[in-house]
Coordinates of C-alpha atoms and ligand atoms in Angstrom, one line a residue:
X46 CA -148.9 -22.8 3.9
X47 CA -146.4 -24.5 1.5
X48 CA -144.8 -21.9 0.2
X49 CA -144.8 -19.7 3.0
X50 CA -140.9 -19.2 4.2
X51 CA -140.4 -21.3 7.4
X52 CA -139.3 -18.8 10.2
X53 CA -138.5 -20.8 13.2
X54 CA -136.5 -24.0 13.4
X55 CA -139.7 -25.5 15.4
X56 CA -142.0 -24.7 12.4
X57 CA -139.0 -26.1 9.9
X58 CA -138.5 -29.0 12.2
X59 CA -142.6 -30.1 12.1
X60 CA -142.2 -29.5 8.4
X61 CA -139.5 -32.1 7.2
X62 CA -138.3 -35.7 7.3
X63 CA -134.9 -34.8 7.0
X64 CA -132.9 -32.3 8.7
X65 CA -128.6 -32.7 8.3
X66 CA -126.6 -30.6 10.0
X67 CA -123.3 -29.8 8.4
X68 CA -120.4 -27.2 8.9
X69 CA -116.9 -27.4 9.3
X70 CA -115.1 -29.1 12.1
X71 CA -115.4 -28.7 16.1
X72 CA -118.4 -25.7 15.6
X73 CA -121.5 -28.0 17.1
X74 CA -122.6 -29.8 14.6
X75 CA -122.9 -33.1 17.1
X76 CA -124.8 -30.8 19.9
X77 CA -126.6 -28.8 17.6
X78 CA -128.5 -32.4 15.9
X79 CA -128.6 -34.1 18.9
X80 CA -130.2 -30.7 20.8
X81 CA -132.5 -30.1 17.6
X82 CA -133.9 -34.3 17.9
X83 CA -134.2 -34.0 21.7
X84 CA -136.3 -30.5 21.3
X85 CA -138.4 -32.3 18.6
X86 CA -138.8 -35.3 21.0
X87 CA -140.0 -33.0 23.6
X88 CA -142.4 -30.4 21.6
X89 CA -143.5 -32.2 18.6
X90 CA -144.3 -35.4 19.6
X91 CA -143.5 -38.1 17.0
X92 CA -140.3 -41.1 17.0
X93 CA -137.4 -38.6 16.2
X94 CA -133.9 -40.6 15.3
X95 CA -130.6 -38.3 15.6
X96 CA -127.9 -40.1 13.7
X97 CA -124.5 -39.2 14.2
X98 CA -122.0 -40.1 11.5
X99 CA -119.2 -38.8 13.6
X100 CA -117.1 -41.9 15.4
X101 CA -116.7 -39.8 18.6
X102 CA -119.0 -40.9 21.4
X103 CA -119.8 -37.6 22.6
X104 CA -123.5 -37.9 22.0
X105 CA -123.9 -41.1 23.7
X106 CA -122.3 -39.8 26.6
X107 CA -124.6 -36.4 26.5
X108 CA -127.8 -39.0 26.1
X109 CA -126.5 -41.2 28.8
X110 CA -126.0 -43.9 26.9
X111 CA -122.6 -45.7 27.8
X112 CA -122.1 -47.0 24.6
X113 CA -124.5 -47.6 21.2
X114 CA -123.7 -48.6 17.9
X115 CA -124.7 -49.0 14.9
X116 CA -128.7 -50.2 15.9
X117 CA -131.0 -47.4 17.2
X118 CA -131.4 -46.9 20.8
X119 CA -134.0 -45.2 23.1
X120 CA -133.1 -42.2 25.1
X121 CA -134.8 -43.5 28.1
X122 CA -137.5 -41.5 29.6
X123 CA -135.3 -40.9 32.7
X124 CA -132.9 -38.8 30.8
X125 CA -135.5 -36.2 30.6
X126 CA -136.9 -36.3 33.9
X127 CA -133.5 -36.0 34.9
X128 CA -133.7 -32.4 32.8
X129 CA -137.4 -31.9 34.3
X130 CA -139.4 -32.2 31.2
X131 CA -141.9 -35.3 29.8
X132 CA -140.9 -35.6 26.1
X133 CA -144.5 -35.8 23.9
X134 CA -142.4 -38.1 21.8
X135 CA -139.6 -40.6 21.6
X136 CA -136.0 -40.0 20.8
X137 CA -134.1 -42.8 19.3
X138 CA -130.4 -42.1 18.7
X139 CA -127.7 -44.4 16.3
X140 CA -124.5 -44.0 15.3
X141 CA -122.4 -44.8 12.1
X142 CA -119.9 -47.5 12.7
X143 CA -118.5 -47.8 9.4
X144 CA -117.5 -50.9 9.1
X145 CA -120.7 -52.9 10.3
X146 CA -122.8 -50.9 8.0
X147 CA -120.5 -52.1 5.0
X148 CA -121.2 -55.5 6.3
X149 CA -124.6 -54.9 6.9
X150 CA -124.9 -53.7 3.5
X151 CA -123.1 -56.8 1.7
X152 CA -125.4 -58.8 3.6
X153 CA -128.6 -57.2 2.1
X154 CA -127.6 -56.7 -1.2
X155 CA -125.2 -59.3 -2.5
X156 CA -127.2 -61.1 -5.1
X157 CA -126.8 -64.7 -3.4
X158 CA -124.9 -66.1 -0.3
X159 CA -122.1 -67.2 -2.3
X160 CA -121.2 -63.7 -3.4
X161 CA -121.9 -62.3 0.1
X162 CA -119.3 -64.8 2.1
X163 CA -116.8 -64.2 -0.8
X164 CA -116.9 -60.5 -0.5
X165 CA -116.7 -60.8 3.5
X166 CA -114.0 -63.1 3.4
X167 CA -111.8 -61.6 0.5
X168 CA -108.9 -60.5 2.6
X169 CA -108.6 -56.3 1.0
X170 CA -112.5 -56.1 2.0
X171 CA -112.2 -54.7 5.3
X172 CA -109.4 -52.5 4.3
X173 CA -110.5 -51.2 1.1
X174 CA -114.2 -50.4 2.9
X175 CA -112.2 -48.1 5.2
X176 CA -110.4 -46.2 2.4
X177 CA -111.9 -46.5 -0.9
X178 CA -113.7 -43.7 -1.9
X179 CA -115.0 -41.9 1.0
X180 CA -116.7 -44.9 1.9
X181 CA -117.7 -43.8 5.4
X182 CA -119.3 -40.6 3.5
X183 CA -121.0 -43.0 1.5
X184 CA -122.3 -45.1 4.0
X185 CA -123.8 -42.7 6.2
X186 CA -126.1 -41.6 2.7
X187 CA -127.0 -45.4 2.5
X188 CA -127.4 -45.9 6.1
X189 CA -129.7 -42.5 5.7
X190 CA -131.6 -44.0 2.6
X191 CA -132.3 -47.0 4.6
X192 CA -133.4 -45.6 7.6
X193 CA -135.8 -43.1 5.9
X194 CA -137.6 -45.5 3.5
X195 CA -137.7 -47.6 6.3
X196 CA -140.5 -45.0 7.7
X197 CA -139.8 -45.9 11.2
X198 CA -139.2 -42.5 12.2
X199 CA -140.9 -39.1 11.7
X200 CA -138.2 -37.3 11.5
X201 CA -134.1 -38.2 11.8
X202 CA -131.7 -35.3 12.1
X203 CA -128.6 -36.3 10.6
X204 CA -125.1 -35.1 11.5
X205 CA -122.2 -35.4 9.6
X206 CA -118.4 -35.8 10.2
X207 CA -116.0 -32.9 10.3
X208 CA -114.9 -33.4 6.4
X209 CA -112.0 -30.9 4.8
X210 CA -114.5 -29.8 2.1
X211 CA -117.9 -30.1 3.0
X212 CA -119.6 -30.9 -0.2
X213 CA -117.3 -34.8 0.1
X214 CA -120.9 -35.6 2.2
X215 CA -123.3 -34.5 -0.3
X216 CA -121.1 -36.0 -3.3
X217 CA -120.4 -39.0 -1.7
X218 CA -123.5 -41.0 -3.7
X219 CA -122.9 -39.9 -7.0
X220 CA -118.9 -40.7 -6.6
X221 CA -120.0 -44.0 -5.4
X222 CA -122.3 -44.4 -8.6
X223 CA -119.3 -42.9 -11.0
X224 CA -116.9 -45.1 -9.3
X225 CA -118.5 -48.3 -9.9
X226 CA -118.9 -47.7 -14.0
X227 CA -115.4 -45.7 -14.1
X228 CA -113.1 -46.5 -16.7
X229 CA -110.4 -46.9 -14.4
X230 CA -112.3 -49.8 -12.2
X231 CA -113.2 -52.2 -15.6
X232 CA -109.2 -51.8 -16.7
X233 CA -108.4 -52.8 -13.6
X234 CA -110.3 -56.2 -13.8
X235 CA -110.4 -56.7 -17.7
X236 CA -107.7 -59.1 -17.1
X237 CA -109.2 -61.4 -14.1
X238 CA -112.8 -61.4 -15.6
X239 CA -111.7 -63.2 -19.0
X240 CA -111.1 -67.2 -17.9
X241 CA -108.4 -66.7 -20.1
X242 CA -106.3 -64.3 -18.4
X243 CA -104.1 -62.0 -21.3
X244 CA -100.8 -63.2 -22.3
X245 CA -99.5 -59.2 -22.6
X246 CA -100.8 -58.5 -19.1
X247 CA -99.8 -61.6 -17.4
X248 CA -96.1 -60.5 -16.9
X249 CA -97.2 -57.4 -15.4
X250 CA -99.6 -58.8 -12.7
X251 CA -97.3 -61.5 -11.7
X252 CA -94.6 -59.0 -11.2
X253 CA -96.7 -56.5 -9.4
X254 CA -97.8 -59.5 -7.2
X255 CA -94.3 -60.2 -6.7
X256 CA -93.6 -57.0 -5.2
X257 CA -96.9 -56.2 -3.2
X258 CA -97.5 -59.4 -1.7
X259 CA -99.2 -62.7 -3.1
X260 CA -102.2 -62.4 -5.0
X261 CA -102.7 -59.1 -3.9
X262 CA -104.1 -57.7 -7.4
X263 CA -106.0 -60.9 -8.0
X264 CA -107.7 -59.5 -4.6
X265 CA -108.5 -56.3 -5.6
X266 CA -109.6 -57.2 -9.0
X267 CA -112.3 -60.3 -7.1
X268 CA -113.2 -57.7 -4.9
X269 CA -114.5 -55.2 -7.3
X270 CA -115.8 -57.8 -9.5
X271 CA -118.1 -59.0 -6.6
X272 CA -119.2 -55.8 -5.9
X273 CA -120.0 -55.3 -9.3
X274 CA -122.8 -57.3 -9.0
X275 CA -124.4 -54.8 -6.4
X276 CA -123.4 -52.2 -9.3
X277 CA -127.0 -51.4 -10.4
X278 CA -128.5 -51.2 -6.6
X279 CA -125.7 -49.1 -5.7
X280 CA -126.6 -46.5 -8.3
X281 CA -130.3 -46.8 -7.5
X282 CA -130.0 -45.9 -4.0
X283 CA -127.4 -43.2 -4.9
X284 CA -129.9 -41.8 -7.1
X285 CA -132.7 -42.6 -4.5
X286 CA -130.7 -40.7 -1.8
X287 CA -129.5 -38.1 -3.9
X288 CA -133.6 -37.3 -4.9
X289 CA -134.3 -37.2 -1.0
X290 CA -132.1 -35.1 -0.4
X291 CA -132.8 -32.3 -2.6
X292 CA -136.8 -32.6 -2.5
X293 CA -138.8 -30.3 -0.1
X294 CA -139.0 -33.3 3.0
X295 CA -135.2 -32.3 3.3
X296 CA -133.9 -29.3 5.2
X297 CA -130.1 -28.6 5.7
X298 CA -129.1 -26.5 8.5
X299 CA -125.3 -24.9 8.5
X300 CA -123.9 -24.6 11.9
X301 CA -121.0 -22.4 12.2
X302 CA -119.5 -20.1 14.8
X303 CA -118.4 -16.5 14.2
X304 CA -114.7 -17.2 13.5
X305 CA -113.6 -16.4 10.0
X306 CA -112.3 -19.7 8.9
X307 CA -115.8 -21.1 9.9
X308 CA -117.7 -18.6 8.7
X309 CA -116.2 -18.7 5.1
X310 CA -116.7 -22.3 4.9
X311 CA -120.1 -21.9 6.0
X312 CA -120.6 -19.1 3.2
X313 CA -118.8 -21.7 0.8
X314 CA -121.4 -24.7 1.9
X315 CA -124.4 -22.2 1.4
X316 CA -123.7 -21.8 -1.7
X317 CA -123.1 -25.0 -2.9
X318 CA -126.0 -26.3 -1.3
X319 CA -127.9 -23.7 -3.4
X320 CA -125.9 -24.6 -6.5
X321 CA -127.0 -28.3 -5.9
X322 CA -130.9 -27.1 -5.6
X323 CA -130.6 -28.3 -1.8
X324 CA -133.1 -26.6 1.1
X325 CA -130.8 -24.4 3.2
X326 CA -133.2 -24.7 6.5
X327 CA -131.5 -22.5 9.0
X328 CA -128.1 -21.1 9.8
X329 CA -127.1 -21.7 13.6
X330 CA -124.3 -19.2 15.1
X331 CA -123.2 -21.2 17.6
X332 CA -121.0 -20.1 21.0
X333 CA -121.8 -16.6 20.3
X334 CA -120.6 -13.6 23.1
X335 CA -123.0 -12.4 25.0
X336 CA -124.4 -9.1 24.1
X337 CA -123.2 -6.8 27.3
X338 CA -119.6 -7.0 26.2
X339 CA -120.5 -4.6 23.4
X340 CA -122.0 -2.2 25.5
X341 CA -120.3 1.5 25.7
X342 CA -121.0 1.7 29.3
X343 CA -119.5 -1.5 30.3
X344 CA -116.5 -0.8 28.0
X345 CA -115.6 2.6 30.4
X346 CA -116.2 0.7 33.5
X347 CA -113.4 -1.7 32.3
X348 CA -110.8 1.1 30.9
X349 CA -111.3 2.6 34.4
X350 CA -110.1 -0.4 35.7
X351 CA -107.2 -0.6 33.4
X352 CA -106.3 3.0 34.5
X353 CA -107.3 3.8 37.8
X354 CA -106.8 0.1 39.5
X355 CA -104.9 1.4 42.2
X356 CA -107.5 3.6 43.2
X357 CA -110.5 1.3 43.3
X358 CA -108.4 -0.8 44.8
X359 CA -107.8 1.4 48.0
X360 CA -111.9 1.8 47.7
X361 CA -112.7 -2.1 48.5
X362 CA -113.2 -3.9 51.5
X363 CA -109.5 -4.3 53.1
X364 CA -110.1 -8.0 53.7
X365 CA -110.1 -8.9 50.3
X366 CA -106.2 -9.1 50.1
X367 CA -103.2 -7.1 49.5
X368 CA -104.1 -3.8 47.8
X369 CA -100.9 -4.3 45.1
X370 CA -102.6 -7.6 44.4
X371 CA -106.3 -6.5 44.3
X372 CA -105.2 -3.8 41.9
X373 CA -103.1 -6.4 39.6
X374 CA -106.4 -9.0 39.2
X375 CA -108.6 -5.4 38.7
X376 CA -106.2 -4.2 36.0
X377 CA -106.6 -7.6 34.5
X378 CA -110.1 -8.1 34.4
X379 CA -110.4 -4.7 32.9
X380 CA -108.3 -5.7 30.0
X381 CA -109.3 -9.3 29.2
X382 CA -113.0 -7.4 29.5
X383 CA -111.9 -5.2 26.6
X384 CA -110.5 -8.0 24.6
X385 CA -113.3 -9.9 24.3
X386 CA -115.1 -6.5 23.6
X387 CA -112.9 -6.6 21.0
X388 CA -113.7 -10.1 19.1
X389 CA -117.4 -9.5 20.3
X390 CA -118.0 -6.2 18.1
X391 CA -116.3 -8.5 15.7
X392 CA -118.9 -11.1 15.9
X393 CA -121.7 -8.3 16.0
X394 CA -120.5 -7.4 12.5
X395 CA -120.1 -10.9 11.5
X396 CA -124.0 -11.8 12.5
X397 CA -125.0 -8.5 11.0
X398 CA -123.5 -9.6 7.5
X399 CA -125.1 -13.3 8.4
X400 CA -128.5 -11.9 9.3
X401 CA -130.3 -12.9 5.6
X402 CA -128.9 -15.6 4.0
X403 CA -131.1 -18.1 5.4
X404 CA -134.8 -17.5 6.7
X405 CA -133.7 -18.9 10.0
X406 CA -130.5 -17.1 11.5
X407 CA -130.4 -18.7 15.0
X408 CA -127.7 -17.4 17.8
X409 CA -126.5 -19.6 20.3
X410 CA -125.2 -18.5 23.5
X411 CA -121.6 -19.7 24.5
X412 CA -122.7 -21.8 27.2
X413 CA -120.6 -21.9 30.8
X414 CA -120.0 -25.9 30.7
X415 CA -119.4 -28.5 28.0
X416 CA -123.0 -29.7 26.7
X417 CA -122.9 -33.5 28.2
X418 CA -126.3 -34.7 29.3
X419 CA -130.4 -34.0 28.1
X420 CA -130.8 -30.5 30.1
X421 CA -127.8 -28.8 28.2
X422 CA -129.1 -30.2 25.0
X423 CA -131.9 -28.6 26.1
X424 CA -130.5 -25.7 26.8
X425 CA -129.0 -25.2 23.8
X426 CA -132.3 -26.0 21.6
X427 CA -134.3 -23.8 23.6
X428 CA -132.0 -21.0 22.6
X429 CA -132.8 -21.4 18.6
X430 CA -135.9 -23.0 19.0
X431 CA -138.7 -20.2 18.0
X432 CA -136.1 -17.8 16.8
X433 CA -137.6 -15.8 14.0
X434 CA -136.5 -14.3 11.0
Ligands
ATP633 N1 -123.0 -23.3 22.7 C1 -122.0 -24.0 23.2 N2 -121.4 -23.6 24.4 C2 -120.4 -24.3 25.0 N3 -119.9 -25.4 24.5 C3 -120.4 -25.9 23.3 C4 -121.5 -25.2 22.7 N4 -121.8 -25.9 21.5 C5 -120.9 -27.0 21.5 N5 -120.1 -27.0 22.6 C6 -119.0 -27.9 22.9 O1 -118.0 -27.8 21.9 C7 -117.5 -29.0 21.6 C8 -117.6 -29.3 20.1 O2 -119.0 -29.5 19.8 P1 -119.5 -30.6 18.8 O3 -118.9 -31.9 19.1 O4 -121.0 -30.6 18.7 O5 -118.9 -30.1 17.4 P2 -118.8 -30.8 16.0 O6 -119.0 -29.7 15.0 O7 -119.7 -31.9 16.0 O8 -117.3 -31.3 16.0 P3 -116.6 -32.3 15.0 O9 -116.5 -31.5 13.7 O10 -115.4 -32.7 15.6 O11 -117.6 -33.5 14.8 C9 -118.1 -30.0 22.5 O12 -117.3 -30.3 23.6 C10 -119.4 -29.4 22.9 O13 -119.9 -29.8 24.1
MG634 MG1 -119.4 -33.9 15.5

């Protein structure tokens, strides 16, 4: 059963701890982990935690919760009656706020409570936390590493933020790890770990102080050195994460939809993740056409209302309006009909190439209204649940 391809995101779903969705920016990501967590809730039974890395509150509103943070939250049951359905399990939901997770993290890992209230009071922490190597990245893998060994949850579907080149996310630990023994980091504070600070660099430090504020170097150079002494646990989990992550209990599923930008950067992602021996799980096409506007017959019914408007026109029901104008909204539907024909063959060609790069190729149907509560999550999981191959 192992080895057997999975062919449906339910069967992939029941199979792994760990399912991240990633792609490139606006395509679903968000809907598509929070509608795969709330289909897992309902079918499979189990505690299922969706954690969503991405600062917009967009899935609390479509789980209606006002507001949750950083802690993991219920989705109460009434969410789901609201949509009609009894969930077999629980669906928790968190989201990354970046900077309580970096204090969070201090606060478990500094060596003693000395080196933990130095690092939270040492005035570049909060801003070098927000900036320094993708440290929200970063985080989300910790927070992820935490969350999974604590074994709270059967399964937790991860999103991730819209990043400019998707592999930032997946590199993030190992960045982190190469940061903290870099070259680059023990120049920087040589000088302030000696008691006996350099005579040669002295001049240079007090000057550079001069001119970006008091003691700001002296900052920097505490701050790292206090870190420093989480160096080895910050490797560990890096390595710990990065081992999850490409083991068979993680699956990654890329969500894109059929434009060309996405769809290259979804080709681009594949690939790395296969370069990185990572599980591609399942490719999602989201906010795909419907079907009918490729259809030959449908495509002559709306030419005949480019060219002949004038003439149905006279054929409706005179209380509809003024024949000129009838004829003018005709004409118009008949051409944006054959535009979208147009970008829908498009897409047909784009799925058609899609159709094998991942066992799971799952279309989802451009849906009428924004996805903002249980039932359009729903909705949209139904629609790639037991998709097969
Ligand atoms: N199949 C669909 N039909 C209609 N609207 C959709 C569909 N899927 C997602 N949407 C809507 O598209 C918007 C973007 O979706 P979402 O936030 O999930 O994308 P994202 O990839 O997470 O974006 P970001 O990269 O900004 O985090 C949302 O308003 C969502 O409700
Ligand atoms: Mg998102």
């Amino acid at each position: 059963m192992a080895d057997e391809p999975v062919v449906s995101l339910e069967a992939l779903l029941a199979a792994k701890e760990i399912v991240v969705t990633c792609g490139s920016g606006g395509v679903g990501k968000t809907t598509t982990a929070a509608a795969l967590g709330a289909m897992a809730a309902v079918h499979l039974g189990g505690k299922v935690l969706v954690l969503t890395v991405d600062p917009a509150r967009r899935l609390a509103t479509a789980m209606g919760l006002e507001e949750f943070g950083n802690v993991e939250t219920r989705i109460p049951r009434e969410a789901f009656a609201a949509a009609g359905v009894q969930p077999r399990g629980e669906l928790w939901a968190a989201m990354l706020d970046t900077k309580q997770s970096w204090d969070d993290l201090v606060a478990r890992h500094a060596p003693d409570e000395k080196t933990r209230t130095a690092i939270l009071a040492n005035p570049l922490y909060q801003n070098i936390t927000g900036k320094f190597v993708q440290s929200h990245d970063y985080i989300a893998m910790e927070r992820l590493y935490e969350l999974h060994s604590s074994g709270h949850y059967d399964l937790i579907v991860v999103d991730t933020p819209p990043t400019r080149n998707a592999l930032d996310f997946l590199e993030a630990p190992s960045r982190m790890a190469d940061f903290f023994s870099s070259r680059f980091l023990r120049l920087l504070i040589a000088p302030y770990r000696s008691r006996f600070v350099n005579m040669a660099s002295k001049p240079f430090y007090s000057v550079a102080d001069r001119i970006l504020g008091s003691a700001f170097l002296q900052d920097v150079a505490e701050f790292f050195i206090l870190f420093q002494s989480m160096y080895s646990g910050f490797v560990q989990r890096a390595n710990a994460v990065e081992r999850v992550l490409t083991d068979r209990r993680t699956a990654f599923i890329v969500v894109t939809t059929l434009e060309s930008a996405p769809v290259r950067e979804a080709e681009y992602f594949i690939d790395a993740l296969s370069s990185k021996k990572m599980h591609l799980g399942a490719l999602v096409l989201n906010k795909v056409l419907p079907s009918y506007l490729c259809e030959d017959g449908a495509a002559d019914v709306a030419r005949r209302l480019c060219n002949e408007a004038d003439a149905v026109a006279a054929s409706l029901p005179v209380d509809l309006g003024d024949r000129d104008d009838v004829a003018r909204v005709l004409a118009e539907l008949g051409e944006s009909f054959l535009n979208f024909q147009v970008v829908a063959k498009r897409e047909a060609e784009q799925r058609s190439e899609l159709a094998h790069v991942a066992d799971v190729v799952a279309p989802v149907p451009y849906l009428d209204t924004d996805v903002h509560d249980i039932g359009g999550l729903l909705q949209v999981g139904e629609a790639v649940w037991r998709v097969h191959a």
